[in-house]
Coordinates of C-alpha atoms and ligand atoms in Angstrom, one line a residue:
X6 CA 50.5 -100.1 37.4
X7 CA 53.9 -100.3 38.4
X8 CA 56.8 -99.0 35.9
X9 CA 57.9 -103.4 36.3
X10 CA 54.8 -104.1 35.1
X11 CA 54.6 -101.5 32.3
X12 CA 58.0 -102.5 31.0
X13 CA 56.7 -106.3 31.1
X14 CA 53.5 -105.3 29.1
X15 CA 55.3 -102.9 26.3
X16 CA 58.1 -105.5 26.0
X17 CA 57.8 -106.4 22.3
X18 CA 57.2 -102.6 21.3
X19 CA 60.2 -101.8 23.0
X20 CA 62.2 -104.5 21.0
X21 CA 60.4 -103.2 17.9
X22 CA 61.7 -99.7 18.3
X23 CA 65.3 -100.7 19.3
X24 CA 65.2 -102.6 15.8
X25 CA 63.9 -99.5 13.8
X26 CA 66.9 -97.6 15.6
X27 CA 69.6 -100.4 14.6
X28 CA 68.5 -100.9 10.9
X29 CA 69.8 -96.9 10.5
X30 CA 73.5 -97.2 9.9
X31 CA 74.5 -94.5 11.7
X32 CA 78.6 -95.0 11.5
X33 CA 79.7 -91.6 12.4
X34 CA 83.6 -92.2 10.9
X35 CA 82.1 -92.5 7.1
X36 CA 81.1 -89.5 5.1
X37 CA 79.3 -91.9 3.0
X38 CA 76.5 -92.2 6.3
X39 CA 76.7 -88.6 6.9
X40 CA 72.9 -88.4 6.2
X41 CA 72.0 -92.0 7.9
X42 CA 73.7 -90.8 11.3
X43 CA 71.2 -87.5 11.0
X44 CA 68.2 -89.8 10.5
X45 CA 69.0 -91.2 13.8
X46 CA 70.0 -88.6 15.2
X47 CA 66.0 -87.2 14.1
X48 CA 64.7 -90.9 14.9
X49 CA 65.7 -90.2 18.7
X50 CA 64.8 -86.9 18.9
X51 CA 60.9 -88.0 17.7
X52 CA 61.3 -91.0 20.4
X53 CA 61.8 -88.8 23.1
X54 CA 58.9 -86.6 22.2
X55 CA 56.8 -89.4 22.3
X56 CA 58.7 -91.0 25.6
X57 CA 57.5 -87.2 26.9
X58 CA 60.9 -85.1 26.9
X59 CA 60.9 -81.2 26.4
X60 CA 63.1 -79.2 24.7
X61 CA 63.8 -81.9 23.0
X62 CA 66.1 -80.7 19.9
X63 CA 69.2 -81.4 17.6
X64 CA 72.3 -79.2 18.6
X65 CA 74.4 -78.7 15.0
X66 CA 78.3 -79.2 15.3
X67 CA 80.9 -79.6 13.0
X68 CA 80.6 -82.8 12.6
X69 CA 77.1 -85.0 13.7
X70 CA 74.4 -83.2 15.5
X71 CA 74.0 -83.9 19.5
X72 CA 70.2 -85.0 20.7
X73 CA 69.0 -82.9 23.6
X74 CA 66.0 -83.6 25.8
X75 CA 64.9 -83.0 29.0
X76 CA 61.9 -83.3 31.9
X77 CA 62.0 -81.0 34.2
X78 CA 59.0 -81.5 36.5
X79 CA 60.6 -83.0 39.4
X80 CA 59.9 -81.1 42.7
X81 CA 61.9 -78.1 43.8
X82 CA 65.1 -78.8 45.4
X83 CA 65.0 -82.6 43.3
X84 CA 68.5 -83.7 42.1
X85 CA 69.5 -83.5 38.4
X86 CA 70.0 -86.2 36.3
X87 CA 72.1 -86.4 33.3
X88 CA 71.5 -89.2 31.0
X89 CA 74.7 -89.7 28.5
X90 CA 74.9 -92.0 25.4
X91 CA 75.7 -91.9 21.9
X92 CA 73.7 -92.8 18.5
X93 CA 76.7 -93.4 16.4
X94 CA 77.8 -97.0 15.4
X95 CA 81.1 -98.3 14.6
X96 CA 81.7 -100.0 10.9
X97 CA 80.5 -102.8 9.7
X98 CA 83.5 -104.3 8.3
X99 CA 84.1 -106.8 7.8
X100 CA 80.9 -107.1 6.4
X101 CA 81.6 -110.8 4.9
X102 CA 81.9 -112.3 9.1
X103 CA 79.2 -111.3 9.8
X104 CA 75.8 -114.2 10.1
X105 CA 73.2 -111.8 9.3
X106 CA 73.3 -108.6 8.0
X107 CA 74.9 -105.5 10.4
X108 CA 71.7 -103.1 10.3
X109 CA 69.3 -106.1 10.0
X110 CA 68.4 -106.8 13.3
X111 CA 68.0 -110.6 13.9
X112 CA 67.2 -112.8 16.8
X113 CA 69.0 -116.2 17.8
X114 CA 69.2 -117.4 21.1
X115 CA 68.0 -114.6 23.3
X116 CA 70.3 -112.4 21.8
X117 CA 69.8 -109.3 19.2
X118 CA 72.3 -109.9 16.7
X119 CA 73.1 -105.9 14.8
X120 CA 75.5 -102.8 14.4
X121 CA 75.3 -100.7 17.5
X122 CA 73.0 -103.2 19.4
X123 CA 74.9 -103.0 22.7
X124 CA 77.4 -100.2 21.7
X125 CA 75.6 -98.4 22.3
X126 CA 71.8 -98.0 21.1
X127 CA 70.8 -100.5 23.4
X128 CA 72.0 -99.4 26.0
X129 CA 71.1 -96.1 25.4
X130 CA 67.4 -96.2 24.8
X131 CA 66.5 -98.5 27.4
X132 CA 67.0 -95.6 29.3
X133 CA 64.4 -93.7 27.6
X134 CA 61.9 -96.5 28.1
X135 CA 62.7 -96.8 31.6
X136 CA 62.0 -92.8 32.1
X137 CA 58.7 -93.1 30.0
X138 CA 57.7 -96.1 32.1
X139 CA 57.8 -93.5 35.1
X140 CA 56.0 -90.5 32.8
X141 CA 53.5 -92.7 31.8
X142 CA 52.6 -95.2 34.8
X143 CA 52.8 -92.1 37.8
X144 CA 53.0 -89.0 35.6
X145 CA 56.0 -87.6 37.5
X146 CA 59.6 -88.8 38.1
X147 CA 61.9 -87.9 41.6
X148 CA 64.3 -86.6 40.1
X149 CA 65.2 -84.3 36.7
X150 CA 66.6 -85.8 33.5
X151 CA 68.7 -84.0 31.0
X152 CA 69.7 -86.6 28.1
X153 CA 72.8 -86.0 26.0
X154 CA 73.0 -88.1 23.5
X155 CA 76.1 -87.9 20.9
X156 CA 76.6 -89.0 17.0
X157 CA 80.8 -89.0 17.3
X158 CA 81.2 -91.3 20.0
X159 CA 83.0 -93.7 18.2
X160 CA 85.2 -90.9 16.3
X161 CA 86.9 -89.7 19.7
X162 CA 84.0 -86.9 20.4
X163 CA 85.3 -84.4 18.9
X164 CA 82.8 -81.8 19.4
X165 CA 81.3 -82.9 22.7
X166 CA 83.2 -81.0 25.3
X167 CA 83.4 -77.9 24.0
X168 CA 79.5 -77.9 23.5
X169 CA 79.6 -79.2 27.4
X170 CA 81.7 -75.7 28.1
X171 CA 79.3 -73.3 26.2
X172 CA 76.2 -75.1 27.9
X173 CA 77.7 -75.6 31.6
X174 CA 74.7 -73.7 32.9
X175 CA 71.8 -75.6 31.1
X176 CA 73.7 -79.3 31.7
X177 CA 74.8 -78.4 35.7
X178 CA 73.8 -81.7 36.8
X179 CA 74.1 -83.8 40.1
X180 CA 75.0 -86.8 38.2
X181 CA 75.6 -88.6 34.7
X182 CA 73.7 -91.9 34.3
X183 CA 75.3 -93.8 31.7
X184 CA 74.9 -97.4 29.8
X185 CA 77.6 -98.0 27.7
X186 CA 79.8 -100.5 29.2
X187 CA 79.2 -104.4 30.1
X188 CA 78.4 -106.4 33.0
X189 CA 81.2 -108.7 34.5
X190 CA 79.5 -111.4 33.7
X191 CA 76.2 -113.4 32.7
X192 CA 73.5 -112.5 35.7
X193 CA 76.1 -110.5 37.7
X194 CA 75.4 -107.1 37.6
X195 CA 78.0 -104.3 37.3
X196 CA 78.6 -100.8 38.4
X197 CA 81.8 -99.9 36.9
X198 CA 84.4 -97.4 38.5
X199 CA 86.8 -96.8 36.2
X200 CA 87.7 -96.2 32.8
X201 CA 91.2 -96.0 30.5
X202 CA 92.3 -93.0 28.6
X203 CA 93.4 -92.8 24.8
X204 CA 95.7 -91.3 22.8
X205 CA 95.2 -92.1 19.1
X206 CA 98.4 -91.6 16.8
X207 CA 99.0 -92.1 13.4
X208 CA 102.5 -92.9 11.9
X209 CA 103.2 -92.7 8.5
X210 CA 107.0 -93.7 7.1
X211 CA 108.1 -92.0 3.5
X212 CA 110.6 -93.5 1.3
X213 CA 111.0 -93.6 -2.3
X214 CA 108.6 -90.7 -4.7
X215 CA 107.2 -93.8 -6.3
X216 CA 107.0 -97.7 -5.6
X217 CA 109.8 -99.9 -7.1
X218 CA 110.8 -102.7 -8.5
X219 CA 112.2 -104.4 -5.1
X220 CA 114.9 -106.6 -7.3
X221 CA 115.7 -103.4 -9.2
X222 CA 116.2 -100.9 -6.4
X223 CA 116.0 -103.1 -3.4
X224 CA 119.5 -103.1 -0.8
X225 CA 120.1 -99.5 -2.3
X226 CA 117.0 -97.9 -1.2
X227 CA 115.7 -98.2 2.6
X228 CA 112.1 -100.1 2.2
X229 CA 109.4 -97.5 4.4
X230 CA 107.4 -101.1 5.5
X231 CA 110.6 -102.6 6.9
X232 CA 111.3 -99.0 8.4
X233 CA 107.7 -99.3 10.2
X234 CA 107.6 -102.3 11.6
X235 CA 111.1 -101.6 13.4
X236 CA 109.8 -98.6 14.9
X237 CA 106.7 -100.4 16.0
X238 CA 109.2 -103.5 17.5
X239 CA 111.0 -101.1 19.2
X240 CA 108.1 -99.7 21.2
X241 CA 107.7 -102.8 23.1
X242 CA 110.9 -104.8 25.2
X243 CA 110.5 -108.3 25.6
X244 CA 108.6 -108.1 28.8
X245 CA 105.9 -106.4 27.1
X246 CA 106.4 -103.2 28.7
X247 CA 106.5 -100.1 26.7
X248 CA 109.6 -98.5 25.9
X249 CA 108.4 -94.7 25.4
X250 CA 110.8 -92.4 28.3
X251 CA 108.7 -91.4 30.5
X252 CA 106.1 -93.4 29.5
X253 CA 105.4 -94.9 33.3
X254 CA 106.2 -91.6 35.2
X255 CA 102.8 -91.2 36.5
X256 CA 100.8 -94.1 36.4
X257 CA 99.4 -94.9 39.6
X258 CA 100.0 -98.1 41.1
X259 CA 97.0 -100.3 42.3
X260 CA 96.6 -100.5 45.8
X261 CA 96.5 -103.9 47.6
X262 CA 92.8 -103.2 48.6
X263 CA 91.7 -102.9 44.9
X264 CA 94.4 -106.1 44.2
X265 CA 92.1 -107.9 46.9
X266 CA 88.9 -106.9 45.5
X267 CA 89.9 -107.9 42.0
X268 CA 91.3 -111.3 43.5
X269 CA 87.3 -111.9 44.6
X270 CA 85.7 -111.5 41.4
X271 CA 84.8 -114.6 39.8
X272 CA 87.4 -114.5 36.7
X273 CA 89.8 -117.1 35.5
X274 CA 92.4 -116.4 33.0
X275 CA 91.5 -119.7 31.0
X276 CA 87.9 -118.2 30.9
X277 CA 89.4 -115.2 29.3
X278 CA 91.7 -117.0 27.0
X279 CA 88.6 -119.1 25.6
X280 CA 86.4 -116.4 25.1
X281 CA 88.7 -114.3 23.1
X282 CA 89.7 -117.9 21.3
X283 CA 93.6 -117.4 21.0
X284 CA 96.1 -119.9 21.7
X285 CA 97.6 -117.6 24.9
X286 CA 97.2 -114.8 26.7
X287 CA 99.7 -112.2 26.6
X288 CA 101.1 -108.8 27.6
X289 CA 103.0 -107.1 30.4
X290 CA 105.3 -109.4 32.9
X291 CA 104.0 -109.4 36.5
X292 CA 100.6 -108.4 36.4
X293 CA 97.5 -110.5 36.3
X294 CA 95.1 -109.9 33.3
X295 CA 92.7 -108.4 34.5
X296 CA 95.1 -105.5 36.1
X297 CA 96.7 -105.2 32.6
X298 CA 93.2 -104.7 31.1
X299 CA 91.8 -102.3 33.8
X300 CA 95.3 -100.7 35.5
X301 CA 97.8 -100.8 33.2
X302 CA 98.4 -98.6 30.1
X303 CA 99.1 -100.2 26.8
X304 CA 100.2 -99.5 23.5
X305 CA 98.4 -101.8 20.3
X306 CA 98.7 -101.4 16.3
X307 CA 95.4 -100.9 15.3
X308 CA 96.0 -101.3 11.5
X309 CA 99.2 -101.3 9.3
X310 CA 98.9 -100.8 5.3
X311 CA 101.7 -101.5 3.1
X312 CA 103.0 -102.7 0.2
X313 CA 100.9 -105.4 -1.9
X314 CA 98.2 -107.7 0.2
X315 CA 96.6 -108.8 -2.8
X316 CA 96.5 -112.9 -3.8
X317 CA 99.8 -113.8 -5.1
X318 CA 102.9 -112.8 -5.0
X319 CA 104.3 -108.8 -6.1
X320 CA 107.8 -108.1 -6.0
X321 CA 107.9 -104.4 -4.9
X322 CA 109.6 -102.1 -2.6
X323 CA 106.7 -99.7 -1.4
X324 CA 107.2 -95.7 -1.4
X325 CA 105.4 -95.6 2.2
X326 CA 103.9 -97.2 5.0
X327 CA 101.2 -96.6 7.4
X328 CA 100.0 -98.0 11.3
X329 CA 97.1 -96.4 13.0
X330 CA 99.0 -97.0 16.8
X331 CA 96.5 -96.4 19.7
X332 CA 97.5 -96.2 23.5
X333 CA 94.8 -96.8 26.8
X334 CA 96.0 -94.5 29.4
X335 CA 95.9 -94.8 33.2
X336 CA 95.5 -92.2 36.2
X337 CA 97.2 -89.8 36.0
X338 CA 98.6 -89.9 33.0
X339 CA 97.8 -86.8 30.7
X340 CA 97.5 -87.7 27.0
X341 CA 98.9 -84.4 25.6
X342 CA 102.2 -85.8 27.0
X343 CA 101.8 -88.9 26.0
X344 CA 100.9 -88.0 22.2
X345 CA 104.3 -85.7 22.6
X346 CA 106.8 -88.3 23.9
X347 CA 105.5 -90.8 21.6
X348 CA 105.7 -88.5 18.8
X349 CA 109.8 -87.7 20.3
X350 CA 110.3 -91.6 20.5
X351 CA 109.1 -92.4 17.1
X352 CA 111.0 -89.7 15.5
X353 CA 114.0 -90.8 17.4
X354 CA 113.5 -94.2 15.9
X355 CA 113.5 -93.4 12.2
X356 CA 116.0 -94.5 10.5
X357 CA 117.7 -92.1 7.4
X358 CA 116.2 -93.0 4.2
X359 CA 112.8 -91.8 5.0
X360 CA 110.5 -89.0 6.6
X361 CA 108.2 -90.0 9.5
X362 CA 105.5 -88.4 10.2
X363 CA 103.4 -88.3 13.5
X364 CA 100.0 -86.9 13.9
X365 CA 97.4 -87.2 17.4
X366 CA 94.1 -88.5 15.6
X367 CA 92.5 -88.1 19.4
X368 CA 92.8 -88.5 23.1
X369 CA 91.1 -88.1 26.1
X370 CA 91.5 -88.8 29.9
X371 CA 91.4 -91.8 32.0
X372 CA 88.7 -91.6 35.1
X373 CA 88.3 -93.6 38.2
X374 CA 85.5 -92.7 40.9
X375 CA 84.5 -93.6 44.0
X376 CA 81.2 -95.3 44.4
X377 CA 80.0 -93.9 47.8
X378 CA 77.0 -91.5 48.4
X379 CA 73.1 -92.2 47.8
X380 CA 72.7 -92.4 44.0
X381 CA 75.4 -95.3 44.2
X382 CA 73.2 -97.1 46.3
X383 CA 70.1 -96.2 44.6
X384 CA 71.7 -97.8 42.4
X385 CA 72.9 -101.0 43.8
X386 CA 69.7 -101.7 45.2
X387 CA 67.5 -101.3 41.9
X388 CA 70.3 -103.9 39.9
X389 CA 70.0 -106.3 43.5
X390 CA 66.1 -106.2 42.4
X391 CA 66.3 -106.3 39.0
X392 CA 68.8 -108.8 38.8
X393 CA 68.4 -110.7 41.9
X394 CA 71.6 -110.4 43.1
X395 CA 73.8 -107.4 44.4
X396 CA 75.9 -105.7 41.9
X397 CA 79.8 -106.0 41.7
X398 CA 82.4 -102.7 41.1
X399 CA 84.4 -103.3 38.2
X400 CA 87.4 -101.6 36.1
X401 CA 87.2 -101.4 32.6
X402 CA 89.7 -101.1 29.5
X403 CA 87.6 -99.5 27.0
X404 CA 87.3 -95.8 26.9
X405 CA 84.5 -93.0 27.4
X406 CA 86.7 -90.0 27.7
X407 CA 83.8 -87.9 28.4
X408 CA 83.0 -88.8 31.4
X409 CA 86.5 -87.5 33.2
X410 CA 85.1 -84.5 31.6
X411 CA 81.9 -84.3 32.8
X412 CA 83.7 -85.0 36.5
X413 CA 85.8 -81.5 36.1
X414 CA 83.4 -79.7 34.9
X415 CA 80.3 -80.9 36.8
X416 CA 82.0 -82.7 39.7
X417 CA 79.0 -84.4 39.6
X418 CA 79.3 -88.2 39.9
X419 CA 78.9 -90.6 37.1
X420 CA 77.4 -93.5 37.4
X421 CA 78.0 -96.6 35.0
X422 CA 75.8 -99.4 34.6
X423 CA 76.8 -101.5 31.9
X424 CA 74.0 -104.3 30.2
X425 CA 76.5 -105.5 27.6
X426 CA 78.5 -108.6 28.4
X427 CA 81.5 -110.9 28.0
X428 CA 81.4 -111.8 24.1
X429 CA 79.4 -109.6 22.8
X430 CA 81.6 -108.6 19.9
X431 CA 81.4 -104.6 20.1
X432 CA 83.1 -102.8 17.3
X433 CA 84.0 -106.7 15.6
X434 CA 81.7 -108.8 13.5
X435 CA 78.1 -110.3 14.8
X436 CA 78.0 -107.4 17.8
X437 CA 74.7 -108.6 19.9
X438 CA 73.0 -107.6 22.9
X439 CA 71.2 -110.0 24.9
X440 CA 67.3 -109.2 25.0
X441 CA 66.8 -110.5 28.7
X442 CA 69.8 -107.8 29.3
X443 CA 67.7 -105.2 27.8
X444 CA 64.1 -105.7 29.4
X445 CA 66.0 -106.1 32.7
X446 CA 68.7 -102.9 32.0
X447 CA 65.1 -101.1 31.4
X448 CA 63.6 -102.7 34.8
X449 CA 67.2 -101.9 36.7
X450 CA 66.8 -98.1 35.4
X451 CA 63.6 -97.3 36.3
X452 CA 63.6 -98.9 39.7
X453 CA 66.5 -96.6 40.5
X454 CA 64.6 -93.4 40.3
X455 CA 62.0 -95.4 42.4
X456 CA 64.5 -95.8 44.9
X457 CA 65.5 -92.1 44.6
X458 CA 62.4 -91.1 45.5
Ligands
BES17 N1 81.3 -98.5 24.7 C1 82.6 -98.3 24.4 C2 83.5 -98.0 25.6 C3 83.8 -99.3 26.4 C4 84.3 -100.4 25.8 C5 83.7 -99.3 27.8 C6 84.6 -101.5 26.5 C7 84.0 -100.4 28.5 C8 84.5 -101.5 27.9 C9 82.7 -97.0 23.6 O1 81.7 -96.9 22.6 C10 84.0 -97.0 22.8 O2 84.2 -97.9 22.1 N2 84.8 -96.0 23.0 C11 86.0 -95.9 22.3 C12 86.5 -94.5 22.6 C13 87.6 -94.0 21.8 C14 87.2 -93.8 20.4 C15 88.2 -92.7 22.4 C16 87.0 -96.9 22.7 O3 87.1 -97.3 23.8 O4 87.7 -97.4 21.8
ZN18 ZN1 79.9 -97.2 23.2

């Protein structure tokens, strides 16, 4: 039988399994799911047994436990694969926008409405299928695989890399397979090249011991939530670039070869503006969306809290204020220097009347590869098959900061093949993978190693 055909035939097991592994709400930033995110974590450690891994065990941290497994039966001199993923899930919340529930998986048009669908246990385990279809159908694979499969993904990984460090010798790899990114667009497949960095701050403004009455005390004391949002207007001018000194010093410009290439994909801005459903797109003058998105660094409020947001009115002058302020990073900038000039800028914003206070939650490098060399086309030519059409390179905004890691320390190439797509709501309400995406991302995987051989 060929691993096509044994992926066809399974295909409603496999969709049965990826529900068992979305209805455990494994959302790695709540203490509340410590013990769901461990149940995964044991759920895909048992799959992988059965998928026939070895070695296959959970590796405590501080935090959420990494899954390890492996098959090492490939013939000597055989490259070394690392498969990368994660098990953890973002919130729910809002939990009242979402159609069905988040870790109820549900079906409606072609899609797999749940938590964690396509970010990223979708993605993820279709690469275990696609490695069992090979165990099962010829007994043997071309190459080695070594999965490494994190729970704090979604939390910044703050435990991966040193456990990379420690086990350098056991994870030396030729290459990183990963799945956790989306395709450019419906039937196009996508092999993407680049990623943006992150450096996650928190701010947090100090005014008054207690909250007050804002008609009693307000004009003599200097309101922390008017304070806040100064500071956070000032970080932008009014072309929407950011106003941080030094901020720009080393992002690398695009060249016009990658302008051209973007220019060929088959994008439209109005495309872009009706999928995300706002009135207008936005953000810095003289670049194209799509280069702000994949090229450019930005700077976003992820959450503010302040003050009364209850119904009604409440006349009061808060003691403090709060925004969770997160930046993408580009090549080459480093984001210990951007967490420290931020930090500077902010501090040089506050006004007197209150304490500021600035704390890095996370960061991690940006990384951009060239796709040249075998595996890429091993690559391109199982998606070509499995998709009927040859792949495209893209950029992406979103961040994996492990994988500039694993380039350092492995120099090994990664290789992303995302099966999410356009829409598909990851981290917001109603996240959904598409099943065709998932029996084909399985077909796409397994043909590679084929084409390894
Ligand atoms: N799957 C995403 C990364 C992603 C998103 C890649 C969009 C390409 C396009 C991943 O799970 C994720 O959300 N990562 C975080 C990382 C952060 C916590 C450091 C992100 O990008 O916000
Ligand atoms: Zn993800």
């Amino acid at each position: 039988m060929s691993v096509t055909d044994y992926l066809r035939q399974n295909r409603q097991k496999h969709l049965d399994e990826l529900f068992d592994f979305v209805r455990i709400p494994s959302v790695s930033a709540k203490s509340e799911h410590r013990d769901d995110t461990r149940r995964a974590a044991e759920w895909l450690a048992d799959r992988m047994r059965e998928a026939g891994l070895t070695a296959v065990e959970l590796i405590a941290t501080t935090g959420h436990p990494i899954v390890l497994g492996e098959w090492r039966g490939a013939p000597a001199g055989a490259p070394t694969f690392v498969v990368y993923g994660h098990y953890d899930v973002q919130p729910a919340e809002p939990l009242e926008e979402w159609k069905s529930e988040p870790f109820e998986p549900t079906v409606r048009d072609g899609r797999l409405y749940a938590r964690g669908s396509v970010d990223d246990k979708g993605q993820l385990y279709l690469h275990l299928k696609a490695v069992q279809a090979h165990l099962e159908t010829n007994g043997t694979l071309p190459v080695n695989v070594v999965f490494v499969v994190e729970g704090e993904e979604e939390v910044g990984s703050p435990n991966l890399e040193r456990f990379l460090e420690a086990n350098a010798e056991r994870l030396r790899c030729d290459a990183v397979m990963i799945s956790d990114t989306t395709m450019f667009a419906p039937g196009l497949p996508s092999i993407t090249i680049g990623l943006r960095g992150m450096a996650y701050m928190e701010v947090r403004v100090q005014g008054p011991a207690v909250d007050l009455h804002s008609g009693a005390y307000g004009g003599a004391v200097v309101n922390p939530a008017n304070a806040l949002a100064r500071i956070v207007a000032q970080l932008h001018d009014a072309d929407g670039r950011i106003t941080i000194p030094g901020f720009y010093d080393r992002v690398a410009a695009l060249t016009d070869a990658e302008r051209a290439q973007i220019a060929g994909l088959p994008f439209t801005e109005e495309g872009l503006r009706e999928e995300v459903g706002a009135p207008a797109l936005g953000g810095e003058k003289g670049f194209g969306a799509l280069e702000r998105i994949w090229a450019r660094p930005t700077l976003d409020v992820n959450g503010l809290l302040s003050g009364y947001t209850g119904e009604g009115a409440k006349t009061v002058l808060p003691s403090k204020a709060m925004a969770k302020v997160s930046m993408r990073l580009v090549p080459d900038q480093d984001h210990r220097e951007v967490e420290r000039i931020f930090t500077d800028f902010v501090q040089s914003l506050a006004p007197a009347g209150v304490t500021v206070t600035v704390e890095a939650l996370h960061g991690g490098a940006a990384w951009y590869a060239q796709p040249e060399g075998p595996i890429f086309d091993a690559a391109s030519r199982a998606l070509a098959r499995a998709f009927g059409k040859e792949p495209v390179f893209i950029r992406e905004g979103g961040s994996i900061p492990i994988v500039e890691v694993f380039r350092k320390q492995f120099g090994a190439p990664a290789v992303l093949i995302g099966f999410g797509l356009p829409g598909e709501n990851a981290h917001a309400p109603n996240e959904w993978m598409s099943i065709d995406n998932y029996q084909r991302g399985a077909e796409a995987i397994a043909l590679m190693y084929e084409e390894l051989a």
